[in-house]
Amino acid sequence: MAEPARHGKGRAQRHGIAAQVAFDAPGGALHEGAVMVMGLTTGLWVSAQIRLCDRAFIPAAVVRRGDPDVGTVLLKINRFEAGVTVFTQTSTLDDEPSWSRGTGPSPVTEPEADAYIARQVARDPDLWVLEIEDRKGEYKINGKIV
C-alpha cells in the first residue's frame, strides 16, 4: 500500500484522493477507516497532538523530548483550578493503545504531578512529556483510559 503523500488538517492524500485519518497512541498506527496506512513514530504523534491543540486554541508544549521513534509519552493535562492529571501511555490486553492515570484517579496539584513526572523520567530516559493547558476540559485523549 502506498504511503500518503502529505498529512495535514486531519486528512491524508493517497492516489490523489483525500481520506479521513485518525491517530492512534504513539507507536501505534495511522488508520484510514479500518485499513492501516502506515506506522506512526512517537515524534510524529506528538507533533500531531500539538497541531490538533493549536487548531483548537488549546496551549500545548513538548516539555521533554524522548526517543523520536519509540519513546513512551506522558500527557500532563493541566486544568488549573481543577487540578492536574498525568496520563501514561499503555496498552490493553488486546494490544490496543490506551492511557492510565499515573497520578491516580483524582487530579493532583502541579508540584505533585511534576514530582511524578521527574520519577518517571529518572527511570526512562526515552520518555516524552507533553503538557496541555486545558482550562475548559476540551482536549480528548485518543484511546481508552484504563
mmCIF file of N, CA and C in Angstrom:
data_model
loop_
_atom_site.group_PDB
_atom_site.id
_atom_site.type_symbol
_atom_site.label_atom_id
_atom_site.label_comp_id
_atom_site.label_asym_id
_atom_site.label_seq_id
_atom_site.Cartn_x
_atom_site.Cartn_y
_atom_site.Cartn_z
ATOM 1 N N MET A 1 0.846 -1.165 0.000
ATOM 2 C CA MET A 1 0.000 0.000 0.000
ATOM 3 C C MET A 1 0.895 1.233 0.000
ATOM 4 N N ALA A 2 0.584 2.212 -0.792
ATOM 5 C CA ALA A 2 1.388 3.430 -0.891
ATOM 6 C C ALA A 2 1.204 4.310 0.331
ATOM 7 N N GLU A 3 2.259 5.021 0.712
ATOM 8 C CA GLU A 3 2.168 5.954 1.819
ATOM 9 C C GLU A 3 1.422 7.200 1.380
ATOM 10 N N PRO A 4 0.747 7.855 2.307
ATOM 11 C CA PRO A 4 0.092 9.107 1.965
ATOM 12 C C PRO A 4 1.116 10.135 1.504
ATOM 13 N N ALA A 5 0.743 10.958 0.559
ATOM 14 C CA ALA A 5 1.647 11.957 0.016
ATOM 15 C C ALA A 5 1.869 13.098 0.986
ATOM 16 N N ARG A 6 0.868 13.439 1.787
ATOM 17 C CA ARG A 6 1.019 14.527 2.736
ATOM 18 C C ARG A 6 0.029 14.357 3.870
ATOM 19 N N HIS A 7 0.347 14.976 4.993
ATOM 20 C CA HIS A 7 -0.544 14.955 6.146
ATOM 21 C C HIS A 7 -0.902 16.383 6.466
ATOM 22 N N GLY A 8 -2.061 16.584 7.023
ATOM 23 C CA GLY A 8 -2.434 17.923 7.457
ATOM 24 C C GLY A 8 -3.927 18.051 7.567
ATOM 25 N N LYS A 9 -4.352 18.828 8.517
ATOM 26 C CA LYS A 9 -5.758 19.112 8.728
ATOM 27 C C LYS A 9 -6.607 17.852 8.801
ATOM 28 N N GLY A 10 -6.023 16.760 9.393
ATOM 29 C CA GLY A 10 -6.791 15.541 9.617
ATOM 30 C C GLY A 10 -7.096 14.757 8.365
ATOM 31 N N ARG A 11 -6.372 15.013 7.279
ATOM 32 C CA ARG A 11 -6.637 14.303 6.036
ATOM 33 C C ARG A 11 -5.325 13.786 5.471
ATOM 34 N N ALA A 12 -5.388 12.718 4.723
ATOM 35 C CA ALA A 12 -4.203 12.192 4.040
ATOM 36 C C ALA A 12 -4.520 12.101 2.562
ATOM 37 N N GLN A 13 -3.525 12.301 1.743
ATOM 38 C CA GLN A 13 -3.695 12.183 0.300
ATOM 39 C C GLN A 13 -3.091 10.857 -0.145
ATOM 40 N N ARG A 14 -3.841 10.062 -0.866
ATOM 41 C CA ARG A 14 -3.315 8.815 -1.412
ATOM 42 C C ARG A 14 -3.945 8.635 -2.772
ATOM 43 N N HIS A 15 -3.125 8.487 -3.765
ATOM 44 C CA HIS A 15 -3.595 8.345 -5.135
ATOM 45 C C HIS A 15 -4.515 9.499 -5.521
ATOM 46 N N GLY A 16 -4.219 10.699 -4.999
ATOM 47 C CA GLY A 16 -4.983 11.884 -5.358
ATOM 48 C C GLY A 16 -6.336 11.985 -4.676
ATOM 49 N N ILE A 17 -6.652 11.054 -3.753
ATOM 50 C CA ILE A 17 -7.955 11.056 -3.090
ATOM 51 C C ILE A 17 -7.749 11.375 -1.625
ATOM 52 N N ALA A 18 -8.480 12.347 -1.110
ATOM 53 C CA ALA A 18 -8.364 12.696 0.303
ATOM 54 C C ALA A 18 -9.130 11.678 1.127
ATOM 55 N N ALA A 19 -8.552 11.309 2.263
ATOM 56 C CA ALA A 19 -9.207 10.341 3.137
ATOM 57 C C ALA A 19 -9.098 10.819 4.573
ATOM 58 N N GLN A 20 -10.161 10.655 5.349
ATOM 59 C CA GLN A 20 -10.112 10.990 6.775
ATOM 60 C C GLN A 20 -9.162 10.030 7.468
ATOM 61 N N VAL A 21 -8.405 10.545 8.420
ATOM 62 C CA VAL A 21 -7.477 9.699 9.167
ATOM 63 C C VAL A 21 -7.672 9.938 10.649
ATOM 64 N N ALA A 22 -7.266 8.967 11.443
ATOM 65 C CA ALA A 22 -7.300 9.083 12.898
ATOM 66 C C ALA A 22 -5.954 8.638 13.421
ATOM 67 N N PHE A 23 -5.444 9.320 14.436
ATOM 68 C CA PHE A 23 -4.155 8.995 15.010
ATOM 69 C C PHE A 23 -4.344 8.158 16.257
ATOM 70 N N ASP A 24 -3.709 6.990 16.297
ATOM 71 C CA ASP A 24 -3.686 6.160 17.494
ATOM 72 C C ASP A 24 -2.648 6.709 18.449
ATOM 73 N N ALA A 25 -2.463 6.045 19.538
ATOM 74 C CA ALA A 25 -1.443 6.432 20.514
ATOM 75 C C ALA A 25 -0.062 6.305 19.893
ATOM 76 N N PRO A 26 0.939 6.940 20.473
ATOM 77 C CA PRO A 26 2.295 6.889 19.933
ATOM 78 C C PRO A 26 2.760 5.465 19.725
ATOM 79 N N GLY A 27 3.499 5.255 18.672
ATOM 80 C CA GLY A 27 3.993 3.930 18.349
ATOM 81 C C GLY A 27 2.913 3.081 17.717
ATOM 82 N N GLY A 28 1.683 3.600 17.642
ATOM 83 C CA GLY A 28 0.563 2.894 17.039
ATOM 84 C C GLY A 28 0.577 3.087 15.539
ATOM 85 N N ALA A 29 -0.564 3.328 14.991
ATOM 86 C CA ALA A 29 -0.639 3.438 13.547
ATOM 87 C C ALA A 29 -1.612 4.518 13.144
ATOM 88 N N LEU A 30 -1.448 4.957 11.923
ATOM 89 C CA LEU A 30 -2.364 5.892 11.314
ATOM 90 C C LEU A 30 -3.369 5.039 10.552
ATOM 91 N N HIS A 31 -4.651 5.278 10.762
ATOM 92 C CA HIS A 31 -5.660 4.438 10.134
ATOM 93 C C HIS A 31 -6.502 5.230 9.162
ATOM 94 N N GLU A 32 -6.910 4.585 8.099
ATOM 95 C CA GLU A 32 -7.867 5.115 7.141
ATOM 96 C C GLU A 32 -9.036 4.150 7.209
ATOM 97 N N GLY A 33 -10.103 4.554 7.919
ATOM 98 C CA GLY A 33 -11.172 3.610 8.186
ATOM 99 C C GLY A 33 -10.597 2.499 9.033
ATOM 100 N N ALA A 34 -10.721 1.250 8.581
ATOM 101 C CA ALA A 34 -10.167 0.131 9.327
ATOM 102 C C ALA A 34 -8.857 -0.346 8.723
ATOM 103 N N VAL A 35 -8.369 0.318 7.678
ATOM 104 C CA VAL A 35 -7.176 -0.126 6.984
ATOM 105 C C VAL A 35 -5.971 0.667 7.469
ATOM 106 N N MET A 36 -4.938 -0.041 7.935
ATOM 107 C CA MET A 36 -3.737 0.641 8.406
ATOM 108 C C MET A 36 -3.000 1.233 7.218
ATOM 109 N N VAL A 37 -2.622 2.505 7.331
ATOM 110 C CA VAL A 37 -1.912 3.167 6.249
ATOM 111 C C VAL A 37 -0.413 3.111 6.487
ATOM 112 N N MET A 38 0.037 3.420 7.721
ATOM 113 C CA MET A 38 1.469 3.403 7.998
ATOM 114 C C MET A 38 1.709 3.440 9.498
ATOM 115 N N GLY A 39 2.899 3.028 9.937
ATOM 116 C CA GLY A 39 3.275 3.136 11.341
ATOM 117 C C GLY A 39 3.512 4.601 11.681
ATOM 118 N N LEU A 40 3.307 4.948 12.913
ATOM 119 C CA LEU A 40 3.443 6.330 13.348
ATOM 120 C C LEU A 40 4.499 6.396 14.437
ATOM 121 N N THR A 41 5.511 7.223 14.251
ATOM 122 C CA THR A 41 6.530 7.369 15.275
ATOM 123 C C THR A 41 6.004 8.245 16.399
ATOM 124 N N THR A 42 6.653 8.152 17.550
ATOM 125 C CA THR A 42 6.243 8.966 18.693
ATOM 126 C C THR A 42 6.369 10.451 18.365
ATOM 127 N N GLY A 43 7.479 10.831 17.751
ATOM 128 C CA GLY A 43 7.684 12.234 17.403
ATOM 129 C C GLY A 43 6.588 12.776 16.501
ATOM 130 N N LEU A 44 6.152 11.989 15.532
ATOM 131 C CA LEU A 44 5.082 12.415 14.634
ATOM 132 C C LEU A 44 3.751 12.497 15.378
ATOM 133 N N TRP A 45 3.492 11.525 16.274
ATOM 134 C CA TRP A 45 2.245 11.553 17.044
ATOM 135 C C TRP A 45 2.191 12.794 17.924
ATOM 136 N N VAL A 46 3.312 13.102 18.602
ATOM 137 C CA VAL A 46 3.354 14.285 19.462
ATOM 138 C C VAL A 46 3.144 15.546 18.623
ATOM 139 N N SER A 47 3.787 15.620 17.470
ATOM 140 C CA SER A 47 3.595 16.771 16.579
ATOM 141 C C SER A 47 2.137 16.913 16.166
ATOM 142 N N ALA A 48 1.489 15.798 15.906
ATOM 143 C CA ALA A 48 0.070 15.835 15.528
ATOM 144 C C ALA A 48 -0.787 16.351 16.684
ATOM 145 N N GLN A 49 -0.463 15.934 17.913
ATOM 146 C CA GLN A 49 -1.220 16.418 19.070
ATOM 147 C C GLN A 49 -1.037 17.922 19.259
ATOM 148 N N ILE A 50 0.188 18.397 19.072
ATOM 149 C CA ILE A 50 0.461 19.837 19.171
ATOM 150 C C ILE A 50 -0.364 20.579 18.122
ATOM 151 N N ARG A 51 -0.395 20.049 16.925
ATOM 152 C CA ARG A 51 -1.156 20.678 15.826
ATOM 153 C C ARG A 51 -2.650 20.684 16.134
ATOM 154 N N LEU A 52 -3.177 19.559 16.628
ATOM 155 C CA LEU A 52 -4.603 19.497 16.964
ATOM 156 C C LEU A 52 -4.951 20.494 18.065
ATOM 157 N N CYS A 53 -4.087 20.592 19.060
ATOM 158 C CA CYS A 53 -4.317 21.560 20.140
ATOM 159 C C CYS A 53 -4.258 22.989 19.599
ATOM 160 N N ASP A 54 -3.291 23.245 18.745
ATOM 161 C CA ASP A 54 -3.147 24.573 18.155
ATOM 162 C C ASP A 54 -4.410 24.974 17.391
ATOM 163 N N ARG A 55 -4.949 24.048 16.635
ATOM 164 C CA ARG A 55 -6.171 24.329 15.861
ATOM 165 C C ARG A 55 -7.372 24.565 16.758
ATOM 166 N N ALA A 56 -7.361 23.972 17.964
ATOM 167 C CA ALA A 56 -8.474 24.139 18.908
ATOM 168 C C ALA A 56 -8.196 25.256 19.920
ATOM 169 N N PHE A 57 -7.099 26.007 19.718
ATOM 170 C CA PHE A 57 -6.712 27.099 20.620
ATOM 171 C C PHE A 57 -6.486 26.599 22.048
ATOM 172 N N ILE A 58 -5.890 25.403 22.158
ATOM 173 C CA ILE A 58 -5.528 24.828 23.453
ATOM 174 C C ILE A 58 -4.006 24.878 23.547
ATOM 175 N N PRO A 59 -3.453 25.613 24.509
ATOM 176 C CA PRO A 59 -1.994 25.672 24.631
ATOM 177 C C PRO A 59 -1.396 24.296 24.933
ATOM 178 N N ALA A 60 -0.363 23.932 24.179
ATOM 179 C CA ALA A 60 0.318 22.654 24.375
ATOM 180 C C ALA A 60 1.794 22.839 24.071
ATOM 181 N N ALA A 61 2.629 22.124 24.814
ATOM 182 C CA ALA A 61 4.071 22.233 24.607
ATOM 183 C C ALA A 61 4.750 20.914 24.929
ATOM 184 N N VAL A 62 5.795 20.625 24.178
ATOM 185 C CA VAL A 62 6.634 19.478 24.478
ATOM 186 C C VAL A 62 7.591 19.927 25.575
ATOM 187 N N VAL A 63 7.415 19.381 26.764
ATOM 188 C CA VAL A 63 8.247 19.740 27.913
ATOM 189 C C VAL A 63 9.550 18.954 27.893
ATOM 190 N N ARG A 64 9.482 17.734 27.357
ATOM 191 C CA ARG A 64 10.666 16.886 27.273
ATOM 192 C C ARG A 64 10.564 16.000 26.051
ATOM 193 N N ARG A 65 11.644 15.975 25.282
ATOM 194 C CA ARG A 65 11.700 15.114 24.097
ATOM 195 C C ARG A 65 12.395 13.807 24.455
ATOM 196 N N GLY A 66 11.803 12.719 24.010
ATOM 197 C CA GLY A 66 12.395 11.413 24.230
ATOM 198 C C GLY A 66 12.836 10.819 22.912
ATOM 199 N N ASP A 67 12.857 9.511 22.848
ATOM 200 C CA ASP A 67 13.219 8.829 21.614
ATOM 201 C C ASP A 67 12.194 9.166 20.543
ATOM 202 N N PRO A 68 12.628 9.710 19.393
ATOM 203 C CA PRO A 68 11.669 10.150 18.380
ATOM 204 C C PRO A 68 10.902 9.017 17.704
ATOM 205 N N ASP A 69 11.420 7.801 17.802
ATOM 206 C CA ASP A 69 10.755 6.690 17.123
ATOM 207 C C ASP A 69 9.842 5.877 18.026
ATOM 208 N N VAL A 70 10.309 5.540 19.229
ATOM 209 C CA VAL A 70 9.544 4.617 20.069
ATOM 210 C C VAL A 70 9.417 5.049 21.521
ATOM 211 N N GLY A 71 9.707 6.309 21.825
ATOM 212 C CA GLY A 71 9.613 6.764 23.211
ATOM 213 C C GLY A 71 8.187 6.720 23.727
ATOM 214 N N THR A 72 8.052 6.477 25.022
ATOM 215 C CA THR A 72 6.748 6.495 25.682
ATOM 216 C C THR A 72 6.371 7.939 25.976
ATOM 217 N N VAL A 73 5.068 8.219 26.046
ATOM 218 C CA VAL A 73 4.590 9.584 26.262
ATOM 219 C C VAL A 73 3.852 9.693 27.586
ATOM 220 N N LEU A 74 4.137 10.783 28.315
ATOM 221 C CA LEU A 74 3.325 11.194 29.450
ATOM 222 C C LEU A 74 2.578 12.440 29.017
ATOM 223 N N LEU A 75 1.266 12.441 29.217
ATOM 224 C CA LEU A 75 0.443 13.623 28.934
ATOM 225 C C LEU A 75 0.126 14.300 30.256
ATOM 226 N N LYS A 76 0.586 15.521 30.420
ATOM 227 C CA LYS A 76 0.286 16.300 31.617
ATOM 228 C C LYS A 76 -0.841 17.258 31.235
ATOM 229 N N ILE A 77 -2.035 16.951 31.716
ATOM 230 C CA ILE A 77 -3.206 17.773 31.417
ATOM 231 C C ILE A 77 -3.429 18.704 32.607
ATOM 232 N N ASN A 78 -3.174 19.974 32.395
ATOM 233 C CA ASN A 78 -3.299 20.966 33.454
ATOM 234 C C ASN A 78 -4.644 21.670 33.314
ATOM 235 N N ARG A 79 -5.522 21.443 34.283
ATOM 236 C CA ARG A 79 -6.845 22.085 34.278
ATOM 237 C C ARG A 79 -6.893 23.230 35.282
ATOM 238 N N PHE A 80 -5.710 23.687 35.722
ATOM 239 C CA PHE A 80 -5.549 24.816 36.637
ATOM 240 C C PHE A 80 -6.305 24.593 37.939
ATOM 241 N N GLU A 81 -7.371 25.328 38.198
ATOM 242 C CA GLU A 81 -8.090 25.195 39.473
ATOM 243 C C GLU A 81 -8.643 23.782 39.686
ATOM 244 N N ALA A 82 -8.928 23.081 38.612
ATOM 245 C CA ALA A 82 -9.476 21.723 38.710
ATOM 246 C C ALA A 82 -8.385 20.675 38.935
ATOM 247 N N GLY A 83 -7.119 21.077 38.910
ATOM 248 C CA GLY A 83 -6.022 20.151 39.175
ATOM 249 C C GLY A 83 -5.338 19.647 37.919
ATOM 250 N N VAL A 84 -4.348 18.806 38.127
ATOM 251 C CA VAL A 84 -3.525 18.268 37.052
ATOM 252 C C VAL A 84 -3.623 16.748 37.067
ATOM 253 N N THR A 85 -3.729 16.161 35.885
ATOM 254 C CA THR A 85 -3.699 14.709 35.746
ATOM 255 C C THR A 85 -2.603 14.353 34.764
ATOM 256 N N VAL A 86 -1.788 13.371 35.117
ATOM 257 C CA VAL A 86 -0.758 12.880 34.208
ATOM 258 C C VAL A 86 -1.193 11.506 33.725
ATOM 259 N N PHE A 87 -1.329 11.378 32.421
ATOM 260 C CA PHE A 87 -1.686 10.110 31.800
ATOM 261 C C PHE A 87 -0.428 9.486 31.233
ATOM 262 N N THR A 88 -0.287 8.187 31.424
ATOM 263 C CA THR A 88 0.856 7.472 30.887
ATOM 264 C C THR A 88 0.379 6.494 29.818
ATOM 265 N N GLN A 89 1.164 6.390 28.776
ATOM 266 C CA GLN A 89 0.827 5.529 27.648
ATOM 267 C C GLN A 89 0.940 4.067 28.061
ATOM 268 N N THR A 90 -0.044 3.289 27.698
ATOM 269 C CA THR A 90 -0.039 1.852 27.988
ATOM 270 C C THR A 90 -0.813 1.156 26.874
ATOM 271 N N SER A 91 -1.128 -0.105 27.049
ATOM 272 C CA SER A 91 -1.969 -0.813 26.080
ATOM 273 C C SER A 91 -2.860 -1.795 26.820
ATOM 274 N N THR A 92 -3.969 -2.142 26.189
ATOM 275 C CA THR A 92 -4.908 -3.086 26.782
ATOM 276 C C THR A 92 -4.393 -4.507 26.566
ATOM 277 N N LEU A 93 -5.100 -5.479 27.136
ATOM 278 C CA LEU A 93 -4.729 -6.881 26.927
ATOM 279 C C LEU A 93 -4.843 -7.282 25.465
ATOM 280 N N ASP A 94 -5.688 -6.564 24.712
ATOM 281 C CA ASP A 94 -5.852 -6.824 23.279
ATOM 282 C C ASP A 94 -4.845 -6.050 22.446
ATOM 283 N N ASP A 95 -3.851 -5.439 23.106
ATOM 284 C CA ASP A 95 -2.795 -4.671 22.453
ATOM 285 C C ASP A 95 -3.311 -3.403 21.770
ATOM 286 N N GLU A 96 -4.424 -2.867 22.276
ATOM 287 C CA GLU A 96 -4.929 -1.598 21.769
ATOM 288 C C GLU A 96 -4.305 -0.474 22.573
ATOM 289 N N PRO A 97 -3.998 0.659 21.923
ATOM 290 C CA PRO A 97 -3.428 1.776 22.670
ATOM 291 C C PRO A 97 -4.404 2.293 23.716
ATOM 292 N N SER A 98 -3.871 2.609 24.892
ATOM 293 C CA SER A 98 -4.714 3.154 25.950
ATOM 294 C C SER A 98 -3.849 4.014 26.864
ATOM 295 N N TRP A 99 -4.486 4.622 27.851
ATOM 296 C CA TRP A 99 -3.824 5.518 28.790
ATOM 297 C C TRP A 99 -4.257 5.171 30.203
ATOM 298 N N SER A 100 -3.336 5.325 31.149
ATOM 299 C CA SER A 100 -3.699 5.159 32.555
ATOM 300 C C SER A 100 -3.376 6.458 33.295
ATOM 301 N N ARG A 101 -4.100 6.686 34.374
ATOM 302 C CA ARG A 101 -3.876 7.884 35.191
ATOM 303 C C ARG A 101 -2.696 7.616 36.120
ATOM 304 N N GLY A 102 -1.547 8.106 35.737
ATOM 305 C CA GLY A 102 -0.338 7.870 36.522
ATOM 306 C C GLY A 102 -0.381 8.515 37.890
ATOM 307 N N THR A 103 -1.087 9.626 38.000
ATOM 308 C CA THR A 103 -1.155 10.354 39.269
ATOM 309 C C THR A 103 -2.371 9.968 40.092
ATOM 310 N N GLY A 104 -3.054 8.905 39.714
ATOM 311 C CA GLY A 104 -4.198 8.426 40.485
ATOM 312 C C GLY A 104 -5.533 8.854 39.901
ATOM 313 N N PRO A 105 -6.611 8.412 40.536
ATOM 314 C CA PRO A 105 -7.949 8.642 39.981
ATOM 315 C C PRO A 105 -8.417 10.098 40.049
ATOM 316 N N SER A 106 -7.859 10.875 40.981
ATOM 317 C CA SER A 106 -8.273 12.274 41.131
ATOM 318 C C SER A 106 -7.142 13.201 40.701
ATOM 319 N N PRO A 107 -7.489 14.381 40.188
ATOM 320 C CA PRO A 107 -6.445 15.353 39.847
ATOM 321 C C PRO A 107 -5.613 15.721 41.074
ATOM 322 N N VAL A 108 -4.357 16.082 40.828
ATOM 323 C CA VAL A 108 -3.422 16.453 41.890
ATOM 324 C C VAL A 108 -2.930 17.881 41.649
ATOM 325 N N THR A 109 -2.138 18.391 42.582
ATOM 326 C CA THR A 109 -1.546 19.711 42.395
ATOM 327 C C THR A 109 -0.420 19.618 41.364
ATOM 328 N N GLU A 110 -0.039 20.756 40.814
ATOM 329 C CA GLU A 110 1.031 20.748 39.816
ATOM 330 C C GLU A 110 2.359 20.258 40.390
ATOM 331 N N PRO A 111 2.763 20.640 41.611
ATOM 332 C CA PRO A 111 4.015 20.086 42.161
ATOM 333 C C PRO A 111 3.984 18.560 42.307
ATOM 334 N N GLU A 112 2.837 18.000 42.676
ATOM 335 C CA GLU A 112 2.717 16.534 42.772
ATOM 336 C C GLU A 112 2.859 15.899 41.394
ATOM 337 N N ALA A 113 2.242 16.503 40.382
ATOM 338 C CA ALA A 113 2.347 15.987 39.013
ATOM 339 C C ALA A 113 3.786 16.061 38.527
ATOM 340 N N ASP A 114 4.444 17.191 38.780
ATOM 341 C CA ASP A 114 5.834 17.349 38.356
ATOM 342 C C ASP A 114 6.757 16.352 39.060
ATOM 343 N N ALA A 115 6.487 16.054 40.321
ATOM 344 C CA ALA A 115 7.286 15.063 41.048
ATOM 345 C C ALA A 115 7.104 13.675 40.432
ATOM 346 N N TYR A 116 5.863 13.329 40.070
ATOM 347 C CA TYR A 116 5.599 12.042 39.412
ATOM 348 C C TYR A 116 6.368 11.965 38.086
ATOM 349 N N ILE A 117 6.298 13.044 37.309
ATOM 350 C CA ILE A 117 6.984 13.074 36.016
ATOM 351 C C ILE A 117 8.491 12.924 36.213
ATOM 352 N N ALA A 118 9.056 13.617 37.199
ATOM 353 C CA ALA A 118 10.501 13.519 37.470
ATOM 354 C C ALA A 118 10.904 12.089 37.806
ATOM 355 N N ARG A 119 10.089 11.391 38.599
ATOM 356 C CA ARG A 119 10.388 9.986 38.931
ATOM 357 C C ARG A 119 10.359 9.113 37.683
ATOM 358 N N GLN A 120 9.388 9.341 36.799
ATOM 359 C CA GLN A 120 9.285 8.535 35.588
ATOM 360 C C GLN A 120 10.440 8.803 34.629
ATOM 361 N N VAL A 121 10.829 10.070 34.498
ATOM 362 C CA VAL A 121 11.943 10.436 33.622
ATOM 363 C C VAL A 121 13.245 9.824 34.134
ATOM 364 N N ALA A 122 13.410 9.748 35.452
ATOM 365 C CA ALA A 122 14.610 9.131 36.029
ATOM 366 C C ALA A 122 14.699 7.653 35.663
ATOM 367 N N ARG A 123 13.553 6.999 35.502
ATOM 368 C CA ARG A 123 13.514 5.564 35.150
ATOM 369 C C ARG A 123 13.623 5.328 33.649
ATOM 370 N N ASP A 124 13.147 6.290 32.844
ATOM 371 C CA ASP A 124 13.082 6.082 31.393
ATOM 372 C C ASP A 124 13.601 7.315 30.662
ATOM 373 N N PRO A 125 14.854 7.288 30.210
ATOM 374 C CA PRO A 125 15.427 8.448 29.534
ATOM 375 C C PRO A 125 14.821 8.722 28.156
ATOM 376 N N ASP A 126 14.081 7.784 27.606
ATOM 377 C CA ASP A 126 13.463 7.961 26.285
ATOM 378 C C ASP A 126 12.058 8.549 26.367
ATOM 379 N N LEU A 127 11.640 8.950 27.541
ATOM 380 C CA LEU A 127 10.286 9.424 27.795
ATOM 381 C C LEU A 127 10.029 10.813 27.214
ATOM 382 N N TRP A 128 8.851 10.992 26.629
ATOM 383 C CA TRP A 128 8.362 12.294 26.168
ATOM 384 C C TRP A 128 7.381 12.828 27.204
ATOM 385 N N VAL A 129 7.348 14.151 27.378
ATOM 386 C CA VAL A 129 6.354 14.783 28.245
ATOM 387 C C VAL A 129 5.684 15.884 27.429
ATOM 388 N N LEU A 130 4.387 15.753 27.252
ATOM 389 C CA LEU A 130 3.580 16.724 26.531
ATOM 390 C C LEU A 130 2.633 17.370 27.531
ATOM 391 N N GLU A 131 2.747 18.682 27.711
ATOM 392 C CA GLU A 131 1.876 19.391 28.648
ATOM 393 C C GLU A 131 0.810 20.152 27.870
ATOM 394 N N ILE A 132 -0.421 19.949 28.305
ATOM 395 C CA ILE A 132 -1.572 20.597 27.675
ATOM 396 C C ILE A 132 -2.294 21.403 28.737
ATOM 397 N N GLU A 133 -2.439 22.696 28.494
ATOM 398 C CA GLU A 133 -3.156 23.575 29.422
ATOM 399 C C GLU A 133 -4.594 23.667 28.949
ATOM 400 N N ASP A 134 -5.455 22.914 29.602
ATOM 401 C CA ASP A 134 -6.828 22.726 29.137
ATOM 402 C C ASP A 134 -7.812 23.168 30.207
ATOM 403 N N ARG A 135 -7.893 24.457 30.400
ATOM 404 C CA ARG A 135 -8.758 25.027 31.437
ATOM 405 C C ARG A 135 -10.220 24.588 31.270
ATOM 406 N N LYS A 136 -10.702 24.451 30.036
ATOM 407 C CA LYS A 136 -12.111 24.139 29.772
ATOM 408 C C LYS A 136 -12.396 22.641 29.627
ATOM 409 N N GLY A 137 -11.371 21.804 29.637
ATOM 410 C CA GLY A 137 -11.581 20.362 29.503
ATOM 411 C C GLY A 137 -11.965 19.939 28.102
ATOM 412 N N GLU A 138 -11.423 20.590 27.088
ATOM 413 C CA GLU A 138 -11.793 20.304 25.698
ATOM 414 C C GLU A 138 -10.914 19.247 25.027
ATOM 415 N N TYR A 139 -9.700 19.026 25.536
ATOM 416 C CA TYR A 139 -8.795 18.063 24.906
ATOM 417 C C TYR A 139 -9.294 16.648 25.138
ATOM 418 N N LYS A 140 -9.351 15.869 24.087
ATOM 419 C CA LYS A 140 -9.792 14.468 24.162
ATOM 420 C C LYS A 140 -8.630 13.557 23.840
ATOM 421 N N ILE A 141 -8.373 12.623 24.734
ATOM 422 C CA ILE A 141 -7.294 11.654 24.545
ATOM 423 C C ILE A 141 -7.772 10.574 23.589
ATOM 424 N N ASN A 142 -6.882 10.218 22.629
ATOM 425 C CA ASN A 142 -7.178 9.104 21.722
ATOM 426 C C ASN A 142 -6.920 7.802 22.457
ATOM 427 N N GLY A 143 -7.872 6.912 22.448
ATOM 428 C CA GLY A 143 -7.709 5.613 23.105
ATOM 429 C C GLY A 143 -8.465 5.555 24.413
ATOM 430 N N LYS A 144 -8.519 4.351 24.953
ATOM 431 C CA LYS A 144 -9.217 4.119 26.206
ATOM 432 C C LYS A 144 -8.412 4.643 27.379
ATOM 433 N N ILE A 145 -9.106 5.026 28.437
ATOM 434 C CA ILE A 145 -8.452 5.361 29.690
ATOM 435 C C ILE A 145 -8.753 4.211 30.637
ATOM 436 N N VAL A 146 -7.679 3.513 31.040
ATOM 437 C CA VAL A 146 -7.856 2.331 31.903
ATOM 438 C C VAL A 146 -7.383 2.588 33.309
#
